[in-house]
Amino acid sequence: MRFVCDTMLGKLAKWLRILGYDTYYQSYYPAGALDQSVMEGRRLLTRRRETAVRYADALLINADRVGKQIIELKEKAPLKPLPAKWFTRCLVCNTLLEKVEKEKARENVPEYVFYQDVSGIRVCPSCGRYYWQGSHRKRMRAQLEAWGFIGKQLTPL
Ligand SMILES: [Zn+2]
């Protein structure tokens, strides 16, 4: 299941990426860009009724807060994310993360991260951001579990 989120659903897009879903999102879409995404097989998520009715498979999201949007989508889509896919995408540009050479990692992450968990470090090949296991990710995981996603097993990162 791949998604495209309208301009009002930026936070939802980020959480879908955290869950591992291929999710296209821009804060601005030029004319025809949504059509293009839907033609590529993405399911449109939108908060605008007039947009939703233009696409056969679009999902209208009624909730205005991201937590409720996730719950709504979980029921409507329905979302069944694989825990092994969690935290495998760049949250900013949606690209799949890659492993990184030790020397590269050393130059680009805090020292304590390098010494604690060098094998867990990933890089986005598109925008160059680095990702690692840390307190931020623990909080995100706790949030996902609070929303009812089961992720007790360790990710392969
Ligand atoms: Zn990126």
Tab-separated table of C-alpha atoms in Angstrom, residues 20-96:
chain	number	residue	atom	x	y	z
A	20	GLY	CA	7.432	2.051	6.652
A	21	TYR	CA	4.784	3.085	4.130
A	22	ASP	CA	5.940	4.620	0.880
A	23	THR	CA	4.248	8.018	1.303
A	24	TYR	CA	4.558	10.917	-1.091
A	25	TYR	CA	4.013	14.347	0.419
A	26	GLN	CA	4.723	17.912	-0.646
A	27	SER	CA	3.690	21.120	1.097
A	28	TYR	CA	2.652	22.356	-2.337
A	29	TYR	CA	1.426	20.395	-5.359
A	30	PRO	CA	1.556	21.978	-8.792
A	31	ALA	CA	-1.427	21.335	-11.060
A	32	GLY	CA	-1.632	17.685	-12.048
A	33	ALA	CA	0.806	16.418	-9.388
A	34	LEU	CA	-1.857	14.629	-7.344
A	35	ASP	CA	-3.277	13.070	-10.520
A	36	GLN	CA	0.207	11.850	-11.397
A	37	SER	CA	0.713	10.262	-7.966
A	38	VAL	CA	-2.648	8.520	-8.072
A	39	MET	CA	-1.909	7.249	-11.592
A	40	GLU	CA	1.306	5.769	-10.230
A	41	GLY	CA	-0.808	3.630	-7.922
A	42	ARG	CA	-0.772	5.695	-4.747
A	43	ARG	CA	-3.843	5.973	-2.597
A	44	LEU	CA	-4.763	9.590	-1.956
A	45	LEU	CA	-5.356	10.694	1.628
A	46	THR	CA	-7.033	14.059	1.874
A	47	ARG	CA	-8.885	16.268	4.325
A	48	ARG	CA	-10.819	17.962	1.528
A	49	ARG	CA	-14.125	16.401	0.568
A	50	GLU	CA	-14.075	18.075	-2.860
A	51	THR	CA	-10.684	16.484	-3.551
A	52	ALA	CA	-11.716	13.073	-2.231
A	53	VAL	CA	-14.681	12.815	-4.603
A	54	ARG	CA	-12.422	13.307	-7.642
A	55	TYR	CA	-10.530	10.051	-7.061
A	56	ALA	CA	-12.187	6.637	-6.888
A	57	ASP	CA	-9.884	5.178	-4.261
A	58	ALA	CA	-9.235	8.313	-2.179
A	59	LEU	CA	-9.700	8.248	1.567
A	60	LEU	CA	-11.227	11.275	3.239
A	61	ILE	CA	-9.614	11.896	6.608
A	62	ASN	CA	-12.001	13.649	8.977
A	63	ALA	CA	-9.872	13.968	12.117
A	64	ASP	CA	-7.803	17.124	12.513
A	65	ARG	CA	-5.131	15.840	14.932
A	66	VAL	CA	-2.509	13.382	13.753
A	67	GLY	CA	-3.189	10.854	16.533
A	68	LYS	CA	-6.839	10.623	15.571
A	69	GLN	CA	-5.937	10.598	11.878
A	70	ILE	CA	-3.756	7.537	12.415
A	71	ILE	CA	-6.540	5.752	14.295
A	72	GLU	CA	-9.016	6.705	11.560
A	73	LEU	CA	-6.702	5.438	8.833
A	74	LYS	CA	-5.991	2.269	10.768
A	75	GLU	CA	-9.681	1.463	10.584
A	76	LYS	CA	-10.437	2.710	7.073
A	77	ALA	CA	-7.380	1.575	5.090
A	78	PRO	CA	-6.845	-0.746	7.070
A	79	LEU	CA	-3.248	-0.271	8.145
A	80	LYS	CA	-1.300	-3.361	9.133
A	81	PRO	CA	2.298	-2.187	9.155
A	82	LEU	CA	5.061	-4.761	9.472
A	83	PRO	CA	7.275	-3.986	12.465
A	84	ALA	CA	10.300	-5.024	10.391
A	85	LYS	CA	9.577	-2.044	8.104
A	86	TRP	CA	9.369	0.530	10.863
A	87	PHE	CA	12.100	3.177	10.752
A	88	THR	CA	13.380	2.093	7.348
A	89	ARG	CA	12.451	5.277	5.453
A	90	CYS	CA	13.719	8.823	5.503
A	91	LEU	CA	11.117	10.879	7.357
A	92	VAL	CA	11.900	13.932	5.282
A	93	CYS	CA	12.051	12.613	1.717
A	94	ASN	CA	10.548	9.085	1.898
A	95	THR	CA	13.619	7.326	0.488
A	96	LEU	CA	14.576	3.883	1.835
